[in-house]
Short mmCIF file of C-alpha atoms in Angstrom, two decimals:
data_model
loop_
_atom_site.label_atom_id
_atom_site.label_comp_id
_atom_site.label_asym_id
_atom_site.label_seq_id
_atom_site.Cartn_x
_atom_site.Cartn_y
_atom_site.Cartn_z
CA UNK A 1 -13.36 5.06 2.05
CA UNK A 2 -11.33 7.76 3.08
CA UNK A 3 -9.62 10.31 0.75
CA UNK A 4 -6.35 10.04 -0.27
CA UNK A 5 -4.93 13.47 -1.54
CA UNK A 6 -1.47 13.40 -3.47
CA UNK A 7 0.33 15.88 -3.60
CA UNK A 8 3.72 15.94 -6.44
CA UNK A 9 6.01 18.70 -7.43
CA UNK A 10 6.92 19.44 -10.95
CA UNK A 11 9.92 21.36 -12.14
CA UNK A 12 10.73 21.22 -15.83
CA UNK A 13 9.88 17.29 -16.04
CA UNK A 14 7.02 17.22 -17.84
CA UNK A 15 7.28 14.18 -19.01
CA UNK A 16 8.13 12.15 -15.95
CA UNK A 17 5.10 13.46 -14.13
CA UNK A 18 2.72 12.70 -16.81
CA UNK A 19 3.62 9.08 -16.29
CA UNK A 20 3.83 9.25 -12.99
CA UNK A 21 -0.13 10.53 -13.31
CA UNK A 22 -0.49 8.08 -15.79
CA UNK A 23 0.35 4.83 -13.08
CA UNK A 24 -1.88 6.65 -10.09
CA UNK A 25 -5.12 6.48 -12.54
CA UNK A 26 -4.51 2.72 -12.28
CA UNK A 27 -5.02 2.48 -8.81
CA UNK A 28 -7.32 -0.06 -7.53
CA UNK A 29 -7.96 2.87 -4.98
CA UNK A 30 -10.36 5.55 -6.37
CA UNK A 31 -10.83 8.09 -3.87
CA UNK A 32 -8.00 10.19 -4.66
CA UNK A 33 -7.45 13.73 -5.86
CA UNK A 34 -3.76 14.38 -6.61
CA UNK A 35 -2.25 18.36 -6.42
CA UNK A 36 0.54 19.01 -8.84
CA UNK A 37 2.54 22.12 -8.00
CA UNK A 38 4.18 23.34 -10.62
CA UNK A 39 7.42 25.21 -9.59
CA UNK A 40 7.59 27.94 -11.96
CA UNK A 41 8.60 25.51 -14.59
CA UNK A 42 10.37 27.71 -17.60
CA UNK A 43 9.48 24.58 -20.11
CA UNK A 44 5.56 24.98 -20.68
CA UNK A 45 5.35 22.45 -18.44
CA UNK A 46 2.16 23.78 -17.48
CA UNK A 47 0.17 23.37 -20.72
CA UNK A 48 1.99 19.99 -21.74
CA UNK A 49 0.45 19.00 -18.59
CA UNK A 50 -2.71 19.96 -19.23
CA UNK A 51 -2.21 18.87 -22.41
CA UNK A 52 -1.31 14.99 -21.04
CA UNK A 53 -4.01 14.94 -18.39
CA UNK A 54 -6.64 15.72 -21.46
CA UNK A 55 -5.40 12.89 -23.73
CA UNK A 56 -5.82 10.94 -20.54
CA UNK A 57 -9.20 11.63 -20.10
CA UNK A 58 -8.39 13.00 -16.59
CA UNK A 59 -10.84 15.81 -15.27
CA UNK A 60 -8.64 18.93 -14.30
CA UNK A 61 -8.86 22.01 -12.76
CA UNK A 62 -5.96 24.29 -13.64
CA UNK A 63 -5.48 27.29 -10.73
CA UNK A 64 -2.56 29.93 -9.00
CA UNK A 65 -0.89 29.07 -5.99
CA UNK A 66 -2.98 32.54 -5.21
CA UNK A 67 -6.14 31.39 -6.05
CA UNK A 68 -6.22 28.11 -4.11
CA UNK A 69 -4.94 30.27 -0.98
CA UNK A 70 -7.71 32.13 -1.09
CA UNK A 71 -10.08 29.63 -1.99
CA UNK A 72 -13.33 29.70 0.60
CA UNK A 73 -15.37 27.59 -0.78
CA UNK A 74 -13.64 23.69 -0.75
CA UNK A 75 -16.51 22.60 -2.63
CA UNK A 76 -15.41 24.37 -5.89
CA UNK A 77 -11.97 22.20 -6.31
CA UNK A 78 -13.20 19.74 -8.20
CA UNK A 79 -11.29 17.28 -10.60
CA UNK A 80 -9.24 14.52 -10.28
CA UNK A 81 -6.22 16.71 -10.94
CA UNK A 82 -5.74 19.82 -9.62
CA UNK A 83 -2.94 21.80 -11.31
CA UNK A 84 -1.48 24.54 -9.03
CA UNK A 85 0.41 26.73 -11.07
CA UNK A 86 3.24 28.82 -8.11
CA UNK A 87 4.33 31.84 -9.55
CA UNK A 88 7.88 31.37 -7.63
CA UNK A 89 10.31 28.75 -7.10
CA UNK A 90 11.47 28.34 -3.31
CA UNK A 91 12.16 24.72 -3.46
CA UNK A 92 10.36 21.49 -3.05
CA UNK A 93 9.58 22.00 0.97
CA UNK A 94 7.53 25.36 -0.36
CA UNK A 95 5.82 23.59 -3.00
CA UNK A 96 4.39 20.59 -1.31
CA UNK A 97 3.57 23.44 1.55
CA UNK A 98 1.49 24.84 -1.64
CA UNK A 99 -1.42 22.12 -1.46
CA UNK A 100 -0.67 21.14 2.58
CA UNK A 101 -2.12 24.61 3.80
CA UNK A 102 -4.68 23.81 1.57
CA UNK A 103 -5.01 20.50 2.98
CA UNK A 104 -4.51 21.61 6.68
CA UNK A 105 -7.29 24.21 6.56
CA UNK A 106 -10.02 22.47 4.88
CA UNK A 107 -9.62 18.79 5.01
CA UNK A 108 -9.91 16.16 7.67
CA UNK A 109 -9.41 12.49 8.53
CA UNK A 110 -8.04 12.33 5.18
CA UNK A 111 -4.75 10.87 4.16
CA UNK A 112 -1.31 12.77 2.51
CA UNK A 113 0.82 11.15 0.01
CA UNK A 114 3.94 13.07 -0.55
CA UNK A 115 4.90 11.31 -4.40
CA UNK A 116 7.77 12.41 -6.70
CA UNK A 117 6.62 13.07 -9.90
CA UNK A 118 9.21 10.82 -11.68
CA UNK A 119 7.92 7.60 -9.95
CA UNK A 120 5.96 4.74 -11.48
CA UNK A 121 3.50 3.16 -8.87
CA UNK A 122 1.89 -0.30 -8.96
CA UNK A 123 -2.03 -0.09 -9.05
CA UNK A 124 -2.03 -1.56 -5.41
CA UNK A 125 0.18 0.83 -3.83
CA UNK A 126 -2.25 3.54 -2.41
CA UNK A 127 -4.37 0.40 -0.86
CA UNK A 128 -1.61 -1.47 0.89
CA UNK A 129 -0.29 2.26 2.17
CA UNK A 130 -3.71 2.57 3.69
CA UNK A 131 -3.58 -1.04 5.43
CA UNK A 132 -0.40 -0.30 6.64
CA UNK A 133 -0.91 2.57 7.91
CA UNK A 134 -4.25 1.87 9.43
CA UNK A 135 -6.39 4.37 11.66
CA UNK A 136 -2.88 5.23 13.94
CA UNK A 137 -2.32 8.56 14.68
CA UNK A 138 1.51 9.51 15.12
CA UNK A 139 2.72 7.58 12.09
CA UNK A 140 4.39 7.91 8.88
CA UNK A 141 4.53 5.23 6.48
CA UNK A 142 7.00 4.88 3.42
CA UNK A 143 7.17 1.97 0.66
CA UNK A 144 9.34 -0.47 -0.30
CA UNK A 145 11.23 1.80 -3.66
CA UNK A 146 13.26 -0.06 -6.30
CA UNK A 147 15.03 1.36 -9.48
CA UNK A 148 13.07 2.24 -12.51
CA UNK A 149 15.59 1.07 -14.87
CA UNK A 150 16.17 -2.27 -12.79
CA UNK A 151 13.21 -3.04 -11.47
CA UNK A 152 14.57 -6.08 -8.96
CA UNK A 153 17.17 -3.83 -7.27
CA UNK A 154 15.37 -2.00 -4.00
CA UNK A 155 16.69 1.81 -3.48
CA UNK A 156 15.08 2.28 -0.33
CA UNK A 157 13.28 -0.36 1.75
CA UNK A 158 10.84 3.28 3.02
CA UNK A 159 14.12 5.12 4.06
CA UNK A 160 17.38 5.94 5.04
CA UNK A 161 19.36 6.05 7.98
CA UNK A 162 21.80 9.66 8.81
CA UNK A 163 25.35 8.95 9.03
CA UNK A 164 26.40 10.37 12.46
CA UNK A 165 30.22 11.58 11.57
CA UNK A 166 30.59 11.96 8.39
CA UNK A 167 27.55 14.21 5.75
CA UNK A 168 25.71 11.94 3.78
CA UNK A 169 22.91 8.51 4.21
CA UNK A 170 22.92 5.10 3.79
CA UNK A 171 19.78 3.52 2.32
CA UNK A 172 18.13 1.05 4.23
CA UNK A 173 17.61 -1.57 1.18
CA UNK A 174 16.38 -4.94 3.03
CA UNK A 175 13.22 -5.96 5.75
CA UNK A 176 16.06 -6.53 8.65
CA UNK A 177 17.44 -3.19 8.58
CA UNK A 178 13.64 -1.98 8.62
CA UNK A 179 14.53 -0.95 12.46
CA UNK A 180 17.53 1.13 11.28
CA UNK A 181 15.61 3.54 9.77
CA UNK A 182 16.21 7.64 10.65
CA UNK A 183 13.87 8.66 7.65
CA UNK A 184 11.35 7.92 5.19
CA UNK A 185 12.26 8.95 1.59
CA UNK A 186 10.66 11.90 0.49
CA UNK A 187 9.70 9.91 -2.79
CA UNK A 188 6.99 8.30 -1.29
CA UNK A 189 5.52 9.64 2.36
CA UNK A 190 2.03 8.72 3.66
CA UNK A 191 0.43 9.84 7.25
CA UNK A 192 -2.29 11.47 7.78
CA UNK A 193 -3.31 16.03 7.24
CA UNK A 194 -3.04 15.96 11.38
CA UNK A 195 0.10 14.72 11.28
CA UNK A 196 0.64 18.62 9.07
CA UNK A 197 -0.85 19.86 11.99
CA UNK A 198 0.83 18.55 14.76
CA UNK A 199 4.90 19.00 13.21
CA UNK A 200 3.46 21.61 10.77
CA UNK A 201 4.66 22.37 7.10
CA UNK A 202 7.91 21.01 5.33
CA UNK A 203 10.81 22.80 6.20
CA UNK A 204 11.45 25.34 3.53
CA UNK A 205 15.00 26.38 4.06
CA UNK A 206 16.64 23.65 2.39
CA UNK A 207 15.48 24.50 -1.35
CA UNK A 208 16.26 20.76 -2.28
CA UNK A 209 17.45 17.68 -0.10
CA UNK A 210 17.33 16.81 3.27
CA UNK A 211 13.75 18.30 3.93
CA UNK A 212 12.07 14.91 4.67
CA UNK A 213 14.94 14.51 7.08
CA UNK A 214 14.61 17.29 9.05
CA UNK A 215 10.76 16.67 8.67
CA UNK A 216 10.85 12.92 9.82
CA UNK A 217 13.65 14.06 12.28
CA UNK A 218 11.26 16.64 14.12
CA UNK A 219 8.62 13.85 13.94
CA UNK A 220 10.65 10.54 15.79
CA UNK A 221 11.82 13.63 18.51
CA UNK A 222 8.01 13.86 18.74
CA UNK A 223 6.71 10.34 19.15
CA UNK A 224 5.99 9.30 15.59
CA UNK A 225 7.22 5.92 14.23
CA UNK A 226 7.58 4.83 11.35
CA UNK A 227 5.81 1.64 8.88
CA UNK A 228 6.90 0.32 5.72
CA UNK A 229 4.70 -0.61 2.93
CA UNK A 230 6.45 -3.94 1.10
CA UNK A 231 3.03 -5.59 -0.19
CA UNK A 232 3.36 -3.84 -3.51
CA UNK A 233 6.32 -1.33 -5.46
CA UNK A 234 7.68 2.27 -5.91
CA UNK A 235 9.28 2.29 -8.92
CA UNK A 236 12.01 5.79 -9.23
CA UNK A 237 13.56 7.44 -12.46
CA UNK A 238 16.10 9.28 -9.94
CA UNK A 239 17.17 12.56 -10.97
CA UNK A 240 14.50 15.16 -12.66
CA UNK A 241 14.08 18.57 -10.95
CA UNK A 242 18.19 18.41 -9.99
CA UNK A 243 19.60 17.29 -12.87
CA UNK A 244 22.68 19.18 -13.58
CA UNK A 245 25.59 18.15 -11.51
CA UNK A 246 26.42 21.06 -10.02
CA UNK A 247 22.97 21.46 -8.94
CA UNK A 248 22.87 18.15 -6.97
CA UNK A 249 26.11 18.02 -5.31
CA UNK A 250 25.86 21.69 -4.39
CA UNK A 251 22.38 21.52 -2.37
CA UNK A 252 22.85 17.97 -1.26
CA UNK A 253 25.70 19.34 0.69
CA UNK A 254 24.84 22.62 1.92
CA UNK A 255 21.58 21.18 2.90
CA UNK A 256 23.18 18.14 4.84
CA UNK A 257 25.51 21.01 6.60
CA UNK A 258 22.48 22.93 7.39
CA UNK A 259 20.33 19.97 8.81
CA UNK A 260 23.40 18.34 11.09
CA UNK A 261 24.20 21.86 12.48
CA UNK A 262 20.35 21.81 13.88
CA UNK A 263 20.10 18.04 14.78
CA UNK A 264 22.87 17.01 15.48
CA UNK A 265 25.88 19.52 16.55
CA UNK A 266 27.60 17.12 18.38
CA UNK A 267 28.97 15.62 15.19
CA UNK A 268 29.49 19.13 13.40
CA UNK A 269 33.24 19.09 13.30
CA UNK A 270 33.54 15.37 12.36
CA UNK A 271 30.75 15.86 9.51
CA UNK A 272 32.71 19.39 8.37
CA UNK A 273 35.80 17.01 8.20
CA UNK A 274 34.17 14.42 6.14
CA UNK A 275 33.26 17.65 3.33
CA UNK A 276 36.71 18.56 3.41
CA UNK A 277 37.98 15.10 2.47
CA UNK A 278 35.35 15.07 -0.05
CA UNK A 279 36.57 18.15 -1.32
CA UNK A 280 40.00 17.02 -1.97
CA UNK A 281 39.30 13.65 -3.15
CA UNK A 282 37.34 15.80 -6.12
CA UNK A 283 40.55 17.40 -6.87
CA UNK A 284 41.07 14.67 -9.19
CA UNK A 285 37.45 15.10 -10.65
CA UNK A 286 35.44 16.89 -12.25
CA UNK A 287 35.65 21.06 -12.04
CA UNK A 288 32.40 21.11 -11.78
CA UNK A 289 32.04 18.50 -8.64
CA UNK A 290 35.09 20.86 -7.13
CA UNK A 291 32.83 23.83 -7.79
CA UNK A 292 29.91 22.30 -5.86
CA UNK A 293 31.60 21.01 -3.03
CA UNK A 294 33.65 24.07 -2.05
CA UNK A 295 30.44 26.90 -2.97
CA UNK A 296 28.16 24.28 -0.39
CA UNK A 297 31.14 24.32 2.45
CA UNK A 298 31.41 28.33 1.45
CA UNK A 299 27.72 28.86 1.44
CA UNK A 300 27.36 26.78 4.80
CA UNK A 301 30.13 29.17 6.25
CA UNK A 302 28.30 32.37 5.01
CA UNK A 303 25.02 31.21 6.34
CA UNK A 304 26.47 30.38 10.28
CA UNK A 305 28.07 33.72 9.96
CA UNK A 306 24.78 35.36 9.83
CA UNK A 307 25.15 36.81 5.90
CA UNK A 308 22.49 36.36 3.28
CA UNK A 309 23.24 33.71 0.35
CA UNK A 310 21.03 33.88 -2.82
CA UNK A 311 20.88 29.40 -3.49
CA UNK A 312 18.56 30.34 -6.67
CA UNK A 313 21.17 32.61 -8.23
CA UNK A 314 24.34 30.21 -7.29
CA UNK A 315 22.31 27.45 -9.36
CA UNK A 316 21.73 29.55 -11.97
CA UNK A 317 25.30 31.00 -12.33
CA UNK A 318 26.69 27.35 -12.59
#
């Protein structure tokens, strides 16, 4: 049986990622470890989930960011949970790169499962991923992903496709669209550490959004395809490390700007167009909506221009 490491970052939700935990330990798939980066989490998110893992009679081991960089001897990470505590925040890309150097450097023909930490997966999951996936190199497989809260309704049937002239996605929600799909959402992405190796780490610019994109982007330009897991469910609590309005809107745009301006600058001016719009329409909405909008069109602006922008302290400021 080949390993299956997970890797999930936590930022401030706890709580979420303890269930999350919680549903992987009921895998009918055993040979697992599962990395959780913790993000420089300002909630004691570390100890509550050390804490959790305890009650759940998970074995642990609890290390820096540091000390699993510098870590020679793979033999000594032991547990089924191994708690990386990063000292920084530089976004979700930088903490799943965390574990993947690790993973890249010491580990091979082993399997990568890129999991939220605020999703809820069926015991089955992590052995239907494998079938699916199967021994084929130049692949990246995503699940079938429905909403916690209604657990009939599918969010993503694996991914999303890009608009092309105007910022944003469109989920792919149904098996005949499964051709239509640009990329696989980032709440559930399995391939294998060489696939690491080939494309290399997660994009890191981005802070939040559109990093799978660019990721799954660069892979499609490079041969991959893509497979769908549908034999078993992904079940998403949507929202936890962004939540804060400002937050979300704010990085979901800048990022989008960011990632069409490298893939696809063709559409630039139509997708700059579509922000506007967007823009005005929010007149009539919230300030804070307005606020996101026009810093992510600013900050876009400020970034092609060549001058530094600080994303950590506009979130913070908000």
């Amino acid at each position: 049986m080949e390993k299956v490491n997970i890797i999930t970052v936590n930022y401030n939700s706890s709580g979420d990622l303890l269930h999350c935990i919680a549903s992987v330990m009921k895998s009918d798939y055993k040979n697992f470890q599962l990395f959780a980066v913790d993000n420089h989490s300002t909630d004691d998110s570390l100890n509550r989930i050390e804490e959790g893992a305890e009650k759940l009679g998970i074995s642990m081991l609890r290390i820096t960011a540091r000390q699993l960089q510098e870590m020679k001897n793979e033999e000594a990470l032991q547990g089924q949970l191994v708690l990386i505590e990063n000292e920084i925040n530089d976004g979700f890309a930088a903490g799943n790169n965390v574990a993947l150097r690790h993973l890249i450097k010491h580990r091979d023909q082993e399997f990568v499962w890129l999991l939220n930490p605020d999703v809820e997966v069926d015991p089955s999951v992590m052995t239907h991923l494998i079938e699916v996936h199967g021994n084929q190199d130049k692949v990246l497989t995503g699940n079938v992903i429905n909403y916690f809260n209604d657990r009939k309704q599918v969010m993503y049937w694996g991914g999303f496709k890009v608009r092309k002239f105007i910022h944003g996605i469109r989920n792919i929600t149904s098996r005949e669209e499964e051709a239509k799909i640009d990329a696989i959402a980032g709440a559930s992405l399995f391939t294998n550490v060489d696939t690491f190796r080939t494309l290399g780490l997660l994009p890191e610019n981005y802070f939040l959004y559109w990093e799978e994109t660019d990721f799954c982007t660069k892979a499609t330009r490079n041969g991959f395809n893509f497979n769908v897991n549908s034999k078993s469910k992904i079940y998403d609590r949507v929202g936890g490390a962004s939540s804060g309005n400002f937050t979300r809107e704010y990085l979901y745009i800048l990022s989008g700007l960011r990632f069409y301006r490298k893939y696809y600058p063709a559409y630039l001016v139509s997708v700059v167009v579509s922000v506007f719009l967007k823009l005005m329409v929010s007149i009539v909405g919230t300030r804070l909506k307005r606020r996101a909008i026009y810093f992510g069109l600013v900050d876009f602006f400020r970034l092609g221009l060549g001058r530094k922008v600080n994303i950590k302290a506009r979130i913070s400021q908000q």
